[in-house]
Coordinates of C-alpha atoms in Angstrom, one line a residue:
X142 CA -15.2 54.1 -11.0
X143 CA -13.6 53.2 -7.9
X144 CA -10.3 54.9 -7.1
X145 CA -7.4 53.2 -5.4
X146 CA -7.6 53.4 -1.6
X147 CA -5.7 55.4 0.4
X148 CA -4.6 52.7 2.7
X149 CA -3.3 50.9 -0.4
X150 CA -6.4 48.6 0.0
X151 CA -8.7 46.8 -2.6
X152 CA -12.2 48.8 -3.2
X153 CA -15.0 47.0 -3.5
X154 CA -16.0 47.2 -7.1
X155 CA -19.4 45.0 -7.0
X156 CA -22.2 47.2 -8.6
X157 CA -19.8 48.5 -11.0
X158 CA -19.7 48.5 -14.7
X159 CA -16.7 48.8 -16.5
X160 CA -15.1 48.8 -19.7
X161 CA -17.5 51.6 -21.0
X162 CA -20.5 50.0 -19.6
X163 CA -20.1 46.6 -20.9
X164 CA -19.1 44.8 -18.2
X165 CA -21.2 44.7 -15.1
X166 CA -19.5 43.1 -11.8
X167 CA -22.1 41.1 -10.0
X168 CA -20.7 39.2 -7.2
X169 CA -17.0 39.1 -5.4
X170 CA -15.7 35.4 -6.9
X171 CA -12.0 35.4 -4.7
X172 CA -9.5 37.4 -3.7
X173 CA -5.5 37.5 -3.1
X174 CA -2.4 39.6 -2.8
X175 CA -2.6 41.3 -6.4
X176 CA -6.3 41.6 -6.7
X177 CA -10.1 40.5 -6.9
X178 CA -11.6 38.0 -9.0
X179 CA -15.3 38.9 -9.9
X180 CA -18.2 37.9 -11.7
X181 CA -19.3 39.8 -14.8
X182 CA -22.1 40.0 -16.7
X183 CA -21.5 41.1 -20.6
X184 CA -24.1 43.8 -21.3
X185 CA -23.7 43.4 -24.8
X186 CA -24.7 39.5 -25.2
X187 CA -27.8 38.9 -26.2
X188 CA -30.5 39.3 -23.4
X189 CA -32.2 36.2 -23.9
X190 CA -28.8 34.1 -23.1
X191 CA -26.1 36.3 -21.2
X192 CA -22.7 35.7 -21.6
X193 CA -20.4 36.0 -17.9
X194 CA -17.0 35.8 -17.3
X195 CA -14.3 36.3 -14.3
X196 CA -12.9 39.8 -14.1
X197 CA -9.4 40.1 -12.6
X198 CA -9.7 43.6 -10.8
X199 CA -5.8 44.6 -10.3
X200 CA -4.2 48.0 -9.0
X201 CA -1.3 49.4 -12.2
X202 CA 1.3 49.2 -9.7
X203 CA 4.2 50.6 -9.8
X204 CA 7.0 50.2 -12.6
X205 CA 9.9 48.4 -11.6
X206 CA 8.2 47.2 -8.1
X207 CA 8.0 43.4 -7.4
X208 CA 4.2 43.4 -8.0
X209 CA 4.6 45.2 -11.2
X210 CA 7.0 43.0 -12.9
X211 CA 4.9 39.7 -11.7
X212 CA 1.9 41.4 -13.0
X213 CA 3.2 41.9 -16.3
X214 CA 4.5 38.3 -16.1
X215 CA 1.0 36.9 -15.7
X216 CA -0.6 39.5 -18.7
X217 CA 2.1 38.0 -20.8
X218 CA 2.5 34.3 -19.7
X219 CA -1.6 33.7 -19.2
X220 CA -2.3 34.5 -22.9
X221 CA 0.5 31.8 -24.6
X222 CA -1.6 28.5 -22.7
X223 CA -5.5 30.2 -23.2
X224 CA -6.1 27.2 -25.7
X225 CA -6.0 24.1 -23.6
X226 CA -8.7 22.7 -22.1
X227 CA -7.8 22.5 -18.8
X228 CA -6.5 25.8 -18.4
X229 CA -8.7 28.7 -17.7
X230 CA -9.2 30.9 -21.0
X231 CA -7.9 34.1 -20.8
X232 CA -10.2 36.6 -23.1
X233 CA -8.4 40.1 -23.3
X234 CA -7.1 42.8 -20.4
X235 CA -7.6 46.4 -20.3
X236 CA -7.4 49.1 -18.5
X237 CA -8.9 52.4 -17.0
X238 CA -7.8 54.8 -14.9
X239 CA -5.8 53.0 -12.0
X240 CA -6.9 49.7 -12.8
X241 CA -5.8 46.6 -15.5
X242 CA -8.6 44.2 -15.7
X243 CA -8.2 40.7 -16.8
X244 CA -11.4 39.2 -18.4
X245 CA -10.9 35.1 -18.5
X246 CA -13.4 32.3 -18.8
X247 CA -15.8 31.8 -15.7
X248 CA -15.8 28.6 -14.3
X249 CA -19.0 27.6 -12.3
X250 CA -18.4 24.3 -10.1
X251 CA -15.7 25.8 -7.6
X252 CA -12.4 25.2 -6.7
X253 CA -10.6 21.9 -5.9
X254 CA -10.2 23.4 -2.3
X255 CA -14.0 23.1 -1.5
X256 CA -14.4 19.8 -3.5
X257 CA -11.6 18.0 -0.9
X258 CA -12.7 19.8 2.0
X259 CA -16.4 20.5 1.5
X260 CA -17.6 18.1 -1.0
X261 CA -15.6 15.1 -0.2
X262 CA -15.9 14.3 -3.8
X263 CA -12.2 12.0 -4.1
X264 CA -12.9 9.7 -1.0
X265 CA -12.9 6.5 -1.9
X266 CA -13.3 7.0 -5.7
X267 CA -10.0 5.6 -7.4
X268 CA -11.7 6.6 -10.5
X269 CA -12.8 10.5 -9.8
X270 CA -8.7 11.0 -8.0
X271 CA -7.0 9.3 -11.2
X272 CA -9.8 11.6 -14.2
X273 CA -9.0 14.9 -12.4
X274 CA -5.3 14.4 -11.8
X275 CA -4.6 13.2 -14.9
X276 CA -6.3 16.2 -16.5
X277 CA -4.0 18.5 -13.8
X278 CA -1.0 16.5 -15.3
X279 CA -1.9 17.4 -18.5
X280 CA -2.5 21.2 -18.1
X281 CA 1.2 21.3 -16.3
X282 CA 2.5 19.6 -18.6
X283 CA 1.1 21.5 -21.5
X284 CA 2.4 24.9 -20.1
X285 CA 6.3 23.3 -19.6
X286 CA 5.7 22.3 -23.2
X287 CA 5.0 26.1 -23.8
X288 CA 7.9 27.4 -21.5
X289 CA 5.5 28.2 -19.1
X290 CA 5.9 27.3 -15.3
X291 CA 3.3 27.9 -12.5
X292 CA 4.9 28.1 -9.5
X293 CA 1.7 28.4 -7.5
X294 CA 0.4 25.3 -7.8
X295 CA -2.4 24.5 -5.0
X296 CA -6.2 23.5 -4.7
X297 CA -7.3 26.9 -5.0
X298 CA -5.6 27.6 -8.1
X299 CA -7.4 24.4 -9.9
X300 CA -11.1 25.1 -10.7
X301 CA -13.7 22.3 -11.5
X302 CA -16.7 22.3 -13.7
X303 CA -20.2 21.8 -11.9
X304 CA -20.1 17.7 -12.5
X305 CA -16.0 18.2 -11.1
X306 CA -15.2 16.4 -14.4
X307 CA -13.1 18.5 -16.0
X308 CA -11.1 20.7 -14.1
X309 CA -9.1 23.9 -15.0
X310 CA -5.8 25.4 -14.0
X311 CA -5.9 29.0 -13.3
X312 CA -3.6 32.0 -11.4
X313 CA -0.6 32.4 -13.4
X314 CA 0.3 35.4 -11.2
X315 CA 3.4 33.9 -10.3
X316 CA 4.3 32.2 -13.2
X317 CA 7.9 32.3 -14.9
X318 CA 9.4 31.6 -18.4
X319 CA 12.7 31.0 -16.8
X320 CA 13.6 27.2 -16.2
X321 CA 16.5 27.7 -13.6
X322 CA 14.7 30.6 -11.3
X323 CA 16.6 32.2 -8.1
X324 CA 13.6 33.1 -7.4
X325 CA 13.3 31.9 -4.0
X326 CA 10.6 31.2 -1.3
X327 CA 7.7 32.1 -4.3
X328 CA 4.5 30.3 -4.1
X329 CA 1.7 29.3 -1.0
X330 CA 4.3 27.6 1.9
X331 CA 2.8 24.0 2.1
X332 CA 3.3 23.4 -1.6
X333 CA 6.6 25.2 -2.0
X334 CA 9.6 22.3 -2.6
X335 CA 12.5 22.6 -0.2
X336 CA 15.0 24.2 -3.3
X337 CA 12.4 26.4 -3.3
X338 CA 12.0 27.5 0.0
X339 CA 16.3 27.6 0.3
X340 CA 16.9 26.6 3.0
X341 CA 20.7 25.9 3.4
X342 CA 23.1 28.7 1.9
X343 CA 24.4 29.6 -0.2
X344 CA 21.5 29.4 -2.3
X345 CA 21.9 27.9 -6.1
X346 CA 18.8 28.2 -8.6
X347 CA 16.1 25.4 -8.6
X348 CA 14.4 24.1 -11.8
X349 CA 11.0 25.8 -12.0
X350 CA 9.9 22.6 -13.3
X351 CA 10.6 20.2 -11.3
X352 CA 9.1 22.8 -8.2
X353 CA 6.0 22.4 -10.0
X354 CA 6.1 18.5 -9.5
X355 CA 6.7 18.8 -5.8
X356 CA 3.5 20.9 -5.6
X357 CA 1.7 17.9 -7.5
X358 CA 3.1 15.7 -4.7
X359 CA 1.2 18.3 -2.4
X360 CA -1.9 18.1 -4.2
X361 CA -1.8 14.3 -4.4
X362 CA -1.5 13.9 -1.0
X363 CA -4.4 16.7 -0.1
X364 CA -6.9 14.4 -3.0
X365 CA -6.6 11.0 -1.2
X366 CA -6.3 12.0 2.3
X367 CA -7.6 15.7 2.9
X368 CA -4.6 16.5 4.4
X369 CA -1.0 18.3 4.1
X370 CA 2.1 16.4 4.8
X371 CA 3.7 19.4 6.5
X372 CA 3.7 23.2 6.5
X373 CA 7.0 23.7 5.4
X374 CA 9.2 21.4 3.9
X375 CA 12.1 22.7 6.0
X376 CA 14.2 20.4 8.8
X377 CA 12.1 22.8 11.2
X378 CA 8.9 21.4 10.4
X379 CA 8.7 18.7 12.1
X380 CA 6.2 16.4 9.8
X381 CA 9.0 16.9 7.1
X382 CA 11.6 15.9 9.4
X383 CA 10.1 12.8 10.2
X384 CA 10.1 12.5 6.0
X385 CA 13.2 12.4 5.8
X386 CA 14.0 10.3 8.5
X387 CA 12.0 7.5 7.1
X388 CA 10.1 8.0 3.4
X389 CA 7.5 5.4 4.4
X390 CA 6.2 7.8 7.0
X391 CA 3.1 8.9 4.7
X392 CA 2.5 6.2 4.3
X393 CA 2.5 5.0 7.8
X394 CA 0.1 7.5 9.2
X395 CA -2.1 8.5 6.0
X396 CA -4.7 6.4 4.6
X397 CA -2.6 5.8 1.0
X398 CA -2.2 2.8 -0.3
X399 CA 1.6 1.2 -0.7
X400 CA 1.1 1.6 -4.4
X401 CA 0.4 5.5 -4.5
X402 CA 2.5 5.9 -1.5
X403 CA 5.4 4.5 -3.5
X404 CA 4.3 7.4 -6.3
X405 CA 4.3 10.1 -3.5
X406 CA 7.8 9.2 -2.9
X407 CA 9.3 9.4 -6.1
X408 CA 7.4 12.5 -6.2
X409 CA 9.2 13.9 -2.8
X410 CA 12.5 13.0 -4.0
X411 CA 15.1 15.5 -2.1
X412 CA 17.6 15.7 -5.4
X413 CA 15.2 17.5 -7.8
X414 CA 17.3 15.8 -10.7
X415 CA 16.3 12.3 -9.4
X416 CA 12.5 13.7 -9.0
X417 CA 9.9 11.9 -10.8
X418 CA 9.2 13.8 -14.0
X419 CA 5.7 14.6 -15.3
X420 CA 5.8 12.3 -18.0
X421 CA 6.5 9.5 -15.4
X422 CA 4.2 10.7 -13.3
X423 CA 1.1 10.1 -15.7
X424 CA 2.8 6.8 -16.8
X425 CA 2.5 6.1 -13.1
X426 CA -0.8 7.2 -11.9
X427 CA -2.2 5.7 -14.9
X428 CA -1.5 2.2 -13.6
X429 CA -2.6 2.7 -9.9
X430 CA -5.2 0.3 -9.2
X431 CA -5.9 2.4 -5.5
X432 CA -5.5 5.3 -3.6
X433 CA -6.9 4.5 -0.8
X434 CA -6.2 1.6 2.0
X435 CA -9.0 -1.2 1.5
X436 CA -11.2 -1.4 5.0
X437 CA -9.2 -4.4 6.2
X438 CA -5.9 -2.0 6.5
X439 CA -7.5 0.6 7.9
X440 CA -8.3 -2.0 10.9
X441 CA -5.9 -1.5 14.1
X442 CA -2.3 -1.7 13.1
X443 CA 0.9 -2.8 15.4
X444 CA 3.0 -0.7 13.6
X445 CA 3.8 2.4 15.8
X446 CA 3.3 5.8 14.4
X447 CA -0.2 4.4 12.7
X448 CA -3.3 5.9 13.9
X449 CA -7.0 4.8 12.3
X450 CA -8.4 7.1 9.1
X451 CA -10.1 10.2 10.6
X452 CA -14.2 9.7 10.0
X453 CA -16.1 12.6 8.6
X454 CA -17.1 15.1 11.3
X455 CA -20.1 18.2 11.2
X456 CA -18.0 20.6 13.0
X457 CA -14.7 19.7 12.6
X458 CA -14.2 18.4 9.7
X459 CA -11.9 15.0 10.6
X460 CA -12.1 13.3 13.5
X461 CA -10.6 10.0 14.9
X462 CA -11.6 7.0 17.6
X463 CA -8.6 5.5 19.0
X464 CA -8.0 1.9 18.5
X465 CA -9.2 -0.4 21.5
X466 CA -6.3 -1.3 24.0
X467 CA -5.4 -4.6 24.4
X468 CA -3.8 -5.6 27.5
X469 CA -0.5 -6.8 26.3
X470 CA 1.3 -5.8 25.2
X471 CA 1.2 -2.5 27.1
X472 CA -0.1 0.5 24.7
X473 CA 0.0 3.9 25.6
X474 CA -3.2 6.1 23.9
X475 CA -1.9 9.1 23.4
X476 CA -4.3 11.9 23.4
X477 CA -3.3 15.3 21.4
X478 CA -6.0 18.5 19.8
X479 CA -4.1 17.8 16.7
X480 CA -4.8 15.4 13.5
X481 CA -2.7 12.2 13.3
X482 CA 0.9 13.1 14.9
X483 CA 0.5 16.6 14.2
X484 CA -0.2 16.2 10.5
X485 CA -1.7 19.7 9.3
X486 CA -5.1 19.0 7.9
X487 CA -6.8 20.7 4.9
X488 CA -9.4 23.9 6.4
X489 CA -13.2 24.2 4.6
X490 CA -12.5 27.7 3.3
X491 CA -14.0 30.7 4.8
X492 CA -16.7 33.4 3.3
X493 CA -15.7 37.0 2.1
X494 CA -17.2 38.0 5.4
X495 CA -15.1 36.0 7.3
X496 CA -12.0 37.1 5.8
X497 CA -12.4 40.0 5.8
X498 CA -13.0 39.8 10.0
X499 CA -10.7 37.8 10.6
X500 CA -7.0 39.4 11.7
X501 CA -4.7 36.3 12.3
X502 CA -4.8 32.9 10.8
X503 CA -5.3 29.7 13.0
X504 CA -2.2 28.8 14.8
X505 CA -1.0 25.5 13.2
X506 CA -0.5 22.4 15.3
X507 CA 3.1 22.0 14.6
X508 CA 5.9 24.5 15.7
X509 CA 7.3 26.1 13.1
X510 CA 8.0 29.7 11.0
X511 CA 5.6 32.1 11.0
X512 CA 3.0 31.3 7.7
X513 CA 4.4 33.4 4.7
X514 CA 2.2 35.0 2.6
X515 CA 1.3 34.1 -0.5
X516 CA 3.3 36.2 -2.9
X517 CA 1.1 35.2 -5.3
X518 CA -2.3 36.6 -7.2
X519 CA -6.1 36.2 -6.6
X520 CA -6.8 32.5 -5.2
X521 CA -9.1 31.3 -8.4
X522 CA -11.5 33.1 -10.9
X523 CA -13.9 30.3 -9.6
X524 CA -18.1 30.7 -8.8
X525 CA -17.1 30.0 -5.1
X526 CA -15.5 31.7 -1.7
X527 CA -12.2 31.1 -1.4
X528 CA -9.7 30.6 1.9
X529 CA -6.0 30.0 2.1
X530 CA -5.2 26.5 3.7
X531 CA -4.9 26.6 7.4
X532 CA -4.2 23.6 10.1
X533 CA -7.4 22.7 12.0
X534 CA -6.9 20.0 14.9
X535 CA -9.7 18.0 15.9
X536 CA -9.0 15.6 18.7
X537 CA -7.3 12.1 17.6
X538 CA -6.3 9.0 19.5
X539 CA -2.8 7.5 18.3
X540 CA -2.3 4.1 19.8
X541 CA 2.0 3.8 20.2
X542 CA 3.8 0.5 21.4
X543 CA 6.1 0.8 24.7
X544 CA 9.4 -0.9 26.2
X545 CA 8.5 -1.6 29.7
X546 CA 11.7 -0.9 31.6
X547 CA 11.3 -2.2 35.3
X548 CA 14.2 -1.4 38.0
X549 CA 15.6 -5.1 39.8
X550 CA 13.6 -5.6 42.6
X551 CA 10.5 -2.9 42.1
X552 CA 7.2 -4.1 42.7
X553 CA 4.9 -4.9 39.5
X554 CA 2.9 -1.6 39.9
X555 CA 5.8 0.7 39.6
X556 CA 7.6 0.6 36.3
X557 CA 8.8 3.0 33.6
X558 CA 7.3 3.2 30.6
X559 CA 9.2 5.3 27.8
X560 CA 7.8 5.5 24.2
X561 CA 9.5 4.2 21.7
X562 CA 8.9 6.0 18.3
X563 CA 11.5 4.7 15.1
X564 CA 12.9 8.3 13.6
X565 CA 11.6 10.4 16.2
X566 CA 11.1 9.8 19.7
X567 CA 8.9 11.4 22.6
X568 CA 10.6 12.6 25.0
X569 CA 7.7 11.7 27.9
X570 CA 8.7 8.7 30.5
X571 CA 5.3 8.1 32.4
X572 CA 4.4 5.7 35.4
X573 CA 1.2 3.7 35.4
X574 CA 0.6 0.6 36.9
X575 CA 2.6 -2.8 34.9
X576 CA 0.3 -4.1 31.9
X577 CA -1.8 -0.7 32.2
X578 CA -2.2 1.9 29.7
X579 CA -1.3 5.4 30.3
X580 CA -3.1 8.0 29.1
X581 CA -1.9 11.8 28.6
X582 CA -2.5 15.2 27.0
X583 CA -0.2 16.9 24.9
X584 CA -1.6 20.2 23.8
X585 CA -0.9 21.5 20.5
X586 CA 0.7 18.3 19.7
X587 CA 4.2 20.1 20.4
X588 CA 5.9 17.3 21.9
X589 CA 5.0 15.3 19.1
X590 CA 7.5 13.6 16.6
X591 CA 10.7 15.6 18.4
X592 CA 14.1 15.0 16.6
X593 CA 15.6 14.3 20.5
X594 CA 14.8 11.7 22.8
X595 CA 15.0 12.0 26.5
X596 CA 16.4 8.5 27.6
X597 CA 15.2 6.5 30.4
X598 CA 16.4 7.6 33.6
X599 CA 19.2 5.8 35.3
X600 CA 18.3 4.3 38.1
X601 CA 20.4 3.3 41.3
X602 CA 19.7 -0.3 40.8
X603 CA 20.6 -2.4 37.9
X604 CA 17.9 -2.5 35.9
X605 CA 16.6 -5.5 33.4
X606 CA 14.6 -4.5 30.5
X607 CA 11.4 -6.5 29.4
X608 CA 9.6 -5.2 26.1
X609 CA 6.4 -5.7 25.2
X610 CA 5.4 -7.9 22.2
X611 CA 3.8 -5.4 20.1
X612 CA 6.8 -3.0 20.4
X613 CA 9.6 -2.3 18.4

């Protein structure tokens, strides 16, 4: 029986049989902050048709420790919601020696990470998005019903069957019974609601519930478009600033349709008492027609802040053509290594292996806090790797109206070009030749969506302004 590491680290228990030789741990399924997640083979069903489960492989920790209290949460939270069928079935727990083991219901097709990023299973299919998110509705709101809340809602914590027909809720590690929690910054940062994450002081408690409908938003938004709306939804981040500075801005630069966008936003409602409740919510998503943009909206838009729908790409994962330049009015193409205006993008999860080589996450393309662990158990009890999200930036093309302000008197190939961005303006003022475009490199996408705008110059002349059709 393996003992706990020294260095406080999991053991690797594959090999091992447990539970006085009944349970024999074949393969490593996941792992997370409180544990493993592997597959086991029951010894004692009949040879001819072998029974498996997932075995949760946790330390005892400590009595009185943060880890111990959320692990006795989950050993007594898990058991009150086994019976629904979109909730992974928790079996029994035991334990031996150092170790509690959590024996739960093995589900074969994966995790809803790897069908969004992987699989591609939801693009395009209004019928595939509204079956599984209905049934993650109901599995939510089946554990409110029993006093139950998540509070780690996320693709990896939602497991799928091997047709991704039914799908299964799963990690209730950080689960509470308590409504009104002051229980703050708990959960996996891009799905964490801004009550949650606190913000502004002095800190009041949040509704546990209503948290778990901002993750939904999350998880709605990663389904249609393979994407996050921002890291953290914080005034720093600068995707959620742009939120709040216009609602519509999901809209503007994700391929959502006006109908699920106008969902998303009742979702993303700041004032968790005027949120969207789940009950509304599956009212809602019941009578969504689409998703997804038709073709003919997806075709070059005016509007600025809009870029094209990223195509499917081998290595990358998303990548974007920018939309052909017209000569007036004059565009600027504005070239950045980051997805549309620095939107963070969904990651294809790593192996084991990789993990377990791997010493820093990717740097995201948007400035902001350092990514907070997960305080949170095992990823999923799922047949598949797993990975925590992480931002991945393939190279896009976002076409952007400009105002063309020329000083009195300057000759037609030297004028100023400043971009004009509703919400949140660029601070770059470029020259090119009148009725050109420009084109520039922004690395990292930093200067992208800034809450300040460096204004135009003044110049010695006076100056007459002449603005192009397309801008606003």
């Amino acid at each position: 029986m393996p003992r706990r590491a020294a260095t406080g680290g999991m053991p690797d228990f594959t090999g091992q049989t447990i539970d006085g030789e009944r349970y024999y741990l074949d393969k490593l399924l996941g792992s997370g902050a409180y544990g493993k997640v592997y597959r086991a083979m029951d010894l004692k069903s009949p040879v001819e048709c072998r029974a498996f489960y997932a075995i949760k492989c946790m330390p005892i920790y400590v009595p009185g420790t943060t880890k111990a209290h959320f692990q006795t949460r989950e050993l007594f939270n898990h058991p009150k919601v086994r019976d629904h069928p979109n909730i992974v079935r928790y079996e029994r727990h035991f334990q031996e020696e150092d170790w509690v083991y959590v024996v739960m219901e093995l589900v074969r097709g994966g995790d809803l990470f790897a069908a969004i990023t992987e699989r591609h299973v939801f693009r395009n299919n209004d019928s595939l998005v509204k079956n599984v998110y209905l049934q993650i509705i109901d599995a939510v709101q089946y554990c409110h019903k029993k006093g139950i809340y998540h509070r780690d809602i996320k693709p990896e914590n939602i497991l799928y069957s091997e047709d991704t027909r039914r799908i299964k809720l799963a990690d209730f590690g950080l689960s509470t019974t308590h409504a009104a929690s002051a229980e703050y910054g708990c959960g996996s940062c891009y799905y964490m609601s801004p009550e949650c994450i606190a913000e502004q002081k002095p800190r009041l408690k949040y509704s546990s519930k209503q948290t778990d409908v901002w993750s939904m938003g999350v998880i709605l938004v990663n389904m249609i478009s393979g994407r996050n709306p921002w890291r953290y939804a914080t005034t720093d981040d600068q995707c959620f600033q742009a939120y709040l500075n216009d609602n519509d801005f999901l809209g503007n630069v994700l391929p959502i349709s006006a109908e699920a966008n106008a969902i998303i936003k009742r979702i993303f409602t700041i004032d968790p008492l005027r949120r969207i409740t789940l009950e509304q919510l599956e009212e809602e998503i019941i009578q969504v027609h689409t998703f997804f943009r038709s073709q003919q909206q997806l075709k070059p838009l005016s509007k600025p802040l809009q870029a094209q729908r990223p195509a499917e790409s081998s290595d990358s994962g998303w990548q974007t053509e920018s939309e052909p330049v017209p000569t007036k009015p004059t565009r600027v193409v504005i070239e950045t290594d980051g997805v549309a205006l620095s939107s963070p993008i969904l990651r294809p999860p790593a192996t084991p292996e990789k993990q377990n080589n791997r010493s820093t996450k990717l740097e995201p393309s948007v400035p902001g806090p350092e990514d907070k662990p997960s305080t949170g158990g095992t990823s999923s009890a799922a047949d598949s790797s797993k990975s925590s999200l992480a931002v991945k930036t393939p190279s896009v093309h976002a076409v952007i109206p400009v105002a063309i302000v020329r000083p009195s008197g300057a000759p037609d190939d030297d004028v100023e070009e400043a971009l004009a961005l509703p919400g949140s303006l660029l601070d770059k003022v470029l020259r090119s030749p009148a009725g050109k475009p420009k084109s520039i490199t922004i690395k990292n996408g930093r200067n992208i969506l800034r809450a300040a705008v460096q204004r135009i110059k003044d110049f010695s002349a006076p100056t007459s302004t002449s603005t192009g059709s397309g801008a606003t």
